[in-house]
Structure formats: structure tokens, C-alpha cells
mmCIF file of C-alpha atoms in Angstrom:
data_model
loop_
_atom_site.group_PDB
_atom_site.id
_atom_site.type_symbol
_atom_site.label_atom_id
_atom_site.label_comp_id
_atom_site.label_asym_id
_atom_site.label_seq_id
_atom_site.Cartn_x
_atom_site.Cartn_y
_atom_site.Cartn_z
ATOM 1 C CA MET R 21 10.584 6.908 -8.469
ATOM 2 C CA PHE R 22 12.251 6.819 -4.759
ATOM 3 C CA LYS R 23 10.058 2.910 -4.135
ATOM 4 C CA LEU R 24 10.497 2.000 -7.869
ATOM 5 C CA PHE R 25 14.735 3.163 -7.211
ATOM 6 C CA ILE R 26 15.350 1.142 -3.866
ATOM 7 C CA SER R 27 14.029 -1.708 -5.801
ATOM 8 C CA ARG R 28 16.031 -1.534 -8.688
ATOM 9 C CA VAL R 29 18.930 -2.036 -6.116
ATOM 10 C CA HIS R 30 17.054 -4.429 -3.893
ATOM 11 C CA LEU R 31 16.664 -6.974 -7.528
ATOM 12 C CA ASN R 32 20.767 -6.071 -8.417
ATOM 13 C CA ALA R 33 21.937 -6.874 -5.412
ATOM 14 C CA LEU R 34 19.717 -10.183 -4.923
ATOM 15 C CA LYS R 35 20.790 -11.372 -8.630
ATOM 16 C CA GLU R 36 24.395 -10.816 -7.396
ATOM 17 C CA GLU R 37 24.453 -12.751 -4.203
ATOM 18 C CA PHE R 38 22.780 -15.024 -6.169
ATOM 19 C CA CYS R 39 25.056 -15.574 -8.408
ATOM 20 C CA SER R 40 28.120 -15.288 -5.914
ATOM 21 C CA ILE R 41 26.987 -18.252 -3.780
ATOM 22 C CA TYR R 42 24.427 -20.377 -6.214
ATOM 23 C CA ASN R 43 26.780 -23.394 -6.016
ATOM 24 C CA SER R 44 27.478 -23.468 -2.953
ATOM 25 C CA LEU R 45 23.757 -23.345 -1.769
ATOM 26 C CA ASP R 46 21.241 -26.479 -0.962
ATOM 27 C CA GLY R 47 18.988 -27.818 -4.036
ATOM 28 C CA ALA R 48 16.465 -27.452 -1.124
ATOM 29 C CA ILE R 49 17.427 -23.641 -0.615
ATOM 30 C CA LYS R 50 17.640 -22.368 -4.799
ATOM 31 C CA PRO R 51 13.630 -22.297 -4.988
ATOM 32 C CA LEU R 52 13.379 -20.087 -2.663
ATOM 33 C CA TYR R 53 15.650 -17.871 -4.468
ATOM 34 C CA ILE R 54 14.964 -17.911 -7.509
ATOM 35 C CA TYR R 55 11.580 -17.393 -5.782
ATOM 36 C CA ASN R 56 12.778 -14.076 -4.128
ATOM 37 C CA LEU R 57 14.221 -12.557 -7.389
ATOM 38 C CA ARG R 58 10.791 -13.589 -8.981
ATOM 39 C CA LYS R 59 9.190 -11.192 -6.319
ATOM 40 C CA VAL R 60 11.051 -8.390 -6.291
ATOM 41 C CA SER R 61 11.485 -8.446 -10.470
ATOM 42 C CA ASN R 62 7.778 -8.402 -10.126
ATOM 43 C CA LYS R 63 7.450 -5.272 -8.316
ATOM 44 C CA VAL R 64 10.423 -4.019 -10.458
ATOM 45 C CA SER R 65 7.749 -4.093 -13.996
ATOM 46 C CA SER R 66 5.378 -3.133 -11.832
ATOM 47 C CA LEU R 67 6.536 0.042 -10.781
ATOM 48 C CA ILE R 68 7.871 0.537 -13.995
ATOM 49 C CA ASN R 69 5.114 -0.063 -15.796
ATOM 50 C CA PHE R 70 3.295 2.513 -13.396
ATOM 51 C CA TYR R 71 5.430 5.614 -13.821
ATOM 52 C CA SER R 72 5.163 5.094 -17.435
ATOM 53 C CA LYS R 73 1.514 5.951 -17.397
ATOM 54 C CA TYR R 74 1.522 7.777 -14.280
ATOM 55 C CA LYS R 75 3.916 9.967 -16.567
ATOM 56 C CA LYS R 76 2.057 10.373 -20.012
ATOM 57 C CA TRP R 77 -0.865 11.334 -18.023
ATOM 58 C CA MET R 78 1.001 14.217 -16.321
ATOM 59 C CA LYS R 79 2.445 15.453 -19.346
ATOM 60 C CA LYS R 80 -1.699 15.491 -20.266
ATOM 61 C CA GLU R 81 -0.449 12.355 -22.929
ATOM 62 C CA GLU R 82 -3.291 10.268 -22.248
ATOM 63 C CA ASN R 83 -5.975 10.225 -19.732
ATOM 64 C CA ASN R 84 -5.943 7.195 -17.551
ATOM 65 C CA PHE R 85 -5.956 8.381 -13.905
ATOM 66 C CA VAL R 86 -8.686 9.989 -11.757
ATOM 67 C CA ILE R 87 -8.070 12.077 -8.691
ATOM 68 C CA LYS R 88 -9.971 11.693 -5.185
ATOM 69 C CA ARG R 89 -9.869 14.578 -2.879
ATOM 70 C CA PHE R 90 -10.899 14.209 1.172
ATOM 71 C CA ILE R 91 -11.075 17.335 3.303
ATOM 72 C CA LEU R 92 -10.410 15.665 7.265
ATOM 73 C CA PRO R 93 -9.799 17.594 10.468
ATOM 74 C CA LYS R 94 -5.476 18.512 10.881
ATOM 75 C CA THR R 95 -4.058 15.845 12.673
ATOM 76 C CA ASN R 96 -0.383 16.165 13.273
ATOM 77 C CA ASN R 97 -0.054 12.392 14.430
ATOM 78 C CA PHE R 98 0.831 10.882 11.271
ATOM 79 C CA LEU R 99 1.942 11.667 7.276
ATOM 80 C CA ILE R 100 1.935 9.251 4.670
ATOM 81 C CA GLN R 101 2.846 9.792 0.577
ATOM 82 C CA ASP R 102 3.036 6.195 -1.370
ATOM 83 C CA LEU R 103 2.031 3.949 -2.987
ATOM 84 C CA VAL R 104 -1.090 1.904 -1.780
ATOM 85 C CA TYR R 105 -1.523 -1.868 -2.744
ATOM 86 C CA PRO R 106 -5.589 -2.884 -2.765
ATOM 87 C CA GLN R 107 -5.844 -6.519 -1.669
ATOM 88 C CA VAL R 108 -9.590 -7.439 -2.002
ATOM 89 C CA THR R 109 -12.901 -5.705 -2.901
ATOM 90 C CA PRO R 110 -15.130 -5.069 0.316
ATOM 91 C CA ASP R 111 -17.758 -5.800 -1.294
ATOM 92 C CA ASP R 112 -18.381 -8.931 -3.627
ATOM 93 C CA PHE R 113 -14.947 -9.511 -2.190
ATOM 94 C CA LYS R 114 -12.894 -9.686 -5.521
ATOM 95 C CA MET R 115 -8.836 -10.309 -5.918
ATOM 96 C CA VAL R 116 -7.016 -6.813 -6.723
ATOM 97 C CA ASN R 117 -3.738 -8.275 -5.764
ATOM 98 C CA SER R 118 -1.802 -11.312 -4.360
ATOM 99 C CA ILE R 119 1.349 -11.142 -2.396
ATOM 100 C CA ASN R 120 1.748 -14.487 -3.466
ATOM 101 C CA ASN R 121 1.224 -14.672 -6.500
ATOM 102 C CA VAL R 122 4.552 -12.896 -8.344
ATOM 103 C CA PHE R 123 3.805 -14.039 -11.763
ATOM 104 C CA VAL R 124 0.817 -11.272 -11.671
ATOM 105 C CA GLU R 125 1.775 -7.072 -12.119
ATOM 106 C CA GLU R 126 1.292 -6.053 -8.956
ATOM 107 C CA LYS R 127 -1.600 -2.643 -9.798
ATOM 108 C CA SER R 128 -0.882 0.532 -6.954
ATOM 109 C CA ALA R 129 -2.035 3.523 -6.590
ATOM 110 C CA LEU R 130 -0.830 7.041 -5.248
ATOM 111 C CA LEU R 131 -1.812 8.023 -1.135
ATOM 112 C CA GLY R 132 -1.104 11.654 -0.508
ATOM 113 C CA ILE R 133 -1.850 13.167 2.432
ATOM 114 C CA PHE R 134 -0.953 17.008 3.806
ATOM 115 C CA LYS R 135 -2.197 19.892 6.614
ATOM 116 C CA ASN R 136 -2.305 23.622 7.427
ATOM 117 C CA ASP R 137 -3.628 25.054 9.656
ATOM 118 C CA LYS R 138 -7.197 23.901 9.752
ATOM 119 C CA SER R 139 -7.410 20.780 7.808
ATOM 120 C CA THR R 140 -5.921 18.017 6.362
ATOM 121 C CA TYR R 141 -5.551 17.013 3.026
ATOM 122 C CA VAL R 142 -5.857 14.027 1.652
ATOM 123 C CA THR R 143 -5.557 12.109 -1.894
ATOM 124 C CA PHE R 144 -5.883 9.102 -3.502
ATOM 125 C CA ILE R 145 -4.853 8.581 -7.435
ATOM 126 C CA TYR R 146 -5.339 5.151 -9.304
ATOM 127 C CA ASP R 147 -5.874 4.001 -13.143
ATOM 128 C CA LYS R 148 -9.417 4.225 -14.313
ATOM 129 C CA LYS R 149 -8.610 1.753 -16.993
ATOM 130 C CA ASP R 150 -7.988 -0.307 -14.221
ATOM 131 C CA GLU R 151 -10.636 -2.502 -13.580
ATOM 132 C CA LYS R 152 -9.605 -3.790 -9.961
ATOM 133 C CA ILE R 153 -8.659 -1.076 -8.835
ATOM 134 C CA THR R 154 -11.278 1.441 -9.788
ATOM 135 C CA SER R 155 -13.214 -1.163 -8.016
ATOM 136 C CA TYR R 156 -11.835 -1.742 -5.553
ATOM 137 C CA PHE R 157 -11.967 2.655 -5.591
ATOM 138 C CA ASN R 158 -15.945 2.232 -5.703
ATOM 139 C CA GLN R 159 -17.044 -0.274 -3.411
ATOM 140 C CA TYR R 160 -15.516 1.812 -0.565
ATOM 141 C CA TRP R 161 -16.817 5.504 -2.089
ATOM 142 C CA GLU R 162 -19.853 3.923 -2.087
ATOM 143 C CA ILE R 163 -19.351 2.728 1.954
ATOM 144 C CA ILE R 164 -18.251 5.616 2.790
ATOM 145 C CA GLU R 165 -21.124 8.170 1.320
ATOM 146 C CA ASN R 166 -22.623 10.446 3.857
ATOM 147 C CA LYS R 167 -20.631 8.819 6.474
ATOM 148 C CA GLU R 168 -18.244 10.757 7.510
ATOM 149 C CA LYS R 169 -16.472 9.124 9.694
ATOM 150 C CA ASN R 170 -15.661 6.582 7.435
ATOM 151 C CA ILE R 171 -13.495 8.538 4.947
ATOM 152 C CA GLU R 172 -10.957 8.960 8.784
ATOM 153 C CA PHE R 173 -10.813 4.606 9.036
ATOM 154 C CA PHE R 174 -10.721 4.294 5.407
ATOM 155 C CA VAL R 175 -7.219 6.616 4.924
ATOM 156 C CA THR R 176 -6.266 5.423 8.544
ATOM 157 C CA ASN R 177 -6.185 1.583 6.899
ATOM 158 C CA CYS R 178 -4.629 2.405 3.934
ATOM 159 C CA SER R 179 -1.587 4.254 4.986
ATOM 160 C CA LEU R 180 -1.712 0.810 7.650
ATOM 161 C CA ILE R 181 -2.043 -1.877 5.980
ATOM 162 C CA LEU R 182 -0.692 -1.364 2.210
ATOM 163 C CA CYS R 183 1.636 1.074 2.332
ATOM 164 C CA ASP R 184 5.201 1.181 3.317
ATOM 165 C CA ASN R 185 6.006 3.976 4.344
ATOM 166 C CA LEU R 186 3.949 5.820 7.526
ATOM 167 C CA LEU R 187 5.244 7.656 9.413
ATOM 168 C CA ILE R 188 3.336 8.035 13.214
ATOM 169 C CA SER R 189 4.420 11.131 15.866
ATOM 170 C CA SER R 190 5.968 9.596 18.595
ATOM 171 C CA ASP R 191 4.038 11.772 20.463
ATOM 172 C CA TYR R 192 0.945 10.291 19.162
ATOM 173 C CA PHE R 193 2.524 6.491 18.770
ATOM 174 C CA ASN R 194 3.871 6.678 23.387
ATOM 175 C CA LYS R 195 -0.048 7.367 23.664
ATOM 176 C CA PHE R 196 -0.436 3.961 22.557
ATOM 177 C CA ASN R 197 -0.450 1.194 25.741
ATOM 178 C CA GLU R 198 2.324 -1.624 24.818
ATOM 179 C CA GLU R 199 0.033 -3.788 23.228
ATOM 180 C CA GLU R 200 -0.962 -1.521 20.562
ATOM 181 C CA LYS R 201 2.237 -0.447 20.255
ATOM 182 C CA THR R 202 3.828 -4.413 19.811
ATOM 183 C CA PHE R 203 0.386 -4.862 17.391
ATOM 184 C CA TYR R 204 1.496 -1.216 15.202
ATOM 185 C CA SER R 205 5.220 -2.215 15.302
ATOM 186 C CA ALA R 206 4.157 -6.472 14.346
ATOM 187 C CA LEU R 207 2.056 -5.244 11.724
ATOM 188 C CA ASN R 208 5.216 -2.525 10.106
ATOM 189 C CA LYS R 209 8.052 -5.541 10.397
ATOM 190 C CA PHE R 210 5.481 -7.722 7.958
ATOM 191 C CA ARG R 211 5.895 -5.058 5.196
ATOM 192 C CA PHE R 212 9.554 -6.252 4.701
ATOM 193 C CA GLU R 213 9.399 -10.110 5.560
ATOM 194 C CA ASN R 214 7.884 -12.791 3.251
ATOM 195 C CA PRO R 215 4.503 -12.569 4.050
ATOM 196 C CA SER R 216 2.603 -16.338 5.619
ATOM 197 C CA MET R 217 -0.555 -18.038 6.033
ATOM 198 C CA GLY R 218 -0.593 -16.058 8.955
ATOM 199 C CA GLN R 219 -0.137 -13.069 8.106
ATOM 200 C CA GLU R 220 -1.866 -12.852 4.741
ATOM 201 C CA TYR R 221 -4.858 -14.098 7.397
ATOM 202 C CA LEU R 222 -4.048 -11.354 10.109
ATOM 203 C CA LYS R 223 -4.372 -8.423 6.832
ATOM 204 C CA MET R 224 -7.764 -9.717 5.218
ATOM 205 C CA LYS R 225 -8.814 -9.515 8.799
ATOM 206 C CA PHE R 226 -8.357 -5.988 8.518
ATOM 207 C CA PHE R 227 -9.545 -5.776 5.044
ATOM 208 C CA ALA R 228 -12.537 -6.343 6.324
ATOM 209 C CA GLY R 229 -12.869 -4.119 9.091
ATOM 210 C CA PHE R 230 -11.640 -0.758 6.974
ATOM 211 C CA ILE R 231 -14.636 1.248 8.160
ATOM 212 C CA LYS R 232 -13.878 1.044 11.863
ATOM 213 C CA GLY R 233 -11.096 -0.180 14.540
ATOM 214 C CA ASN R 234 -8.699 2.395 13.658
ATOM 215 C CA ASN R 235 -8.860 6.274 13.302
ATOM 216 C CA PHE R 236 -5.481 8.747 13.579
ATOM 217 C CA PHE R 237 -7.159 11.831 13.215
ATOM 218 C CA LYS R 238 -9.096 11.672 16.616
#
């Protein structure tokens, strides 16, 4: 709901700005403003559709969502409670979302992490009637099955790459070397800027390496 609220505020601000400066804009700049408006508008409508389905599920009017839970080692290193936007399926490499296509509804899932004194609890919730989202997760569940550490890498990279609201503790962040600090800060910055081909390629490299590399649980 918070993300939907912020997106609506962003959209209204863009509309007001566009209307107030439209006549003074250079002809080459106007398409960029229209692109940004369409992009944010698509996000708002996609969020409304997702939460409408989620609300019906919570009211038990429909049974469209899957809940997948994992119990992992306790960690104080990071926290995430956010929507996840998958990009590419790991087995057959089919697109789930495209960060450059503003005319296709964005597909998302929910990721939540909380902990007690002994363990960290991870929950994914997604629409089982959405073939692309379901295919994405089913392929990863097959990869992760019987490989305990793989879920830690998967959760870490979902939080790092596919979400906006990842919080890393200062103690954990300060253990990184300067190159790692720059790297993780750059990834965070990319989420709030218009994507370029280089940024999309960088993310694709992470998608291909979901079962290795980053592990915020250790």
C-alpha cells in the first residue's frame, strides 16, 4: 500500500510538472517526459491490479495466491518487506518483466522477512494464476531443492536486485571493502534512475548467478 501511495504521488507530480512546462519544452525532450509518465502510470495501474487480487484473496473471495515459507539461520544483517519484480526465468530464460517496456503490466510478488531469537523466517507470496510468475518461482524451487544454501543466495539476491526497500545494518555494511560498498550503493542507485543497457546487463549477470555469490545470512 505504501508503494502504491508513493507511485500515485509521483504520477500526480509528473502530470502537474508536464502540464506546467509543456509549451516550453524542446521537441526532443517531450517524448522523454511522455515516456516517464507512461512508465509511472503503468506502475500505478499494475499495483492497483495486484492489490485488488491480493485483497480478494485476503477476504477469501478467491484462492489465487501461493505462500512459500523458509526457515533460515538467524541474521541481523538485513531486513526486507517489499514487492519483488522478477525479470528472467532461470531455466528457459523467458522474460517475466521488462524494465524498458512501459506498455506491459508489471508482474510482482511479495517478499517478507522477520526473525526471532533463533531463526529468520522468509515468505514469498505470488499469484499462482499468473503463468510467468509461477514459472519463475517453480524453476527456482527446483534449483533450490535439496540444496540448503541456495535459498540463502536466492533470498539475498531477490532482496538486493528485485526490491526497492532493502535495509542493511551499518555493522554489516561496514565490513565491506570500499569496492563492495561502492558496488552495493551503485545497485541501490540504479533502482531510482531510468535504466540503460549497461544497467540492464548488470542485473542480468546477477539473475544468472542467483545460486552463488551474495549471501547476507552469513
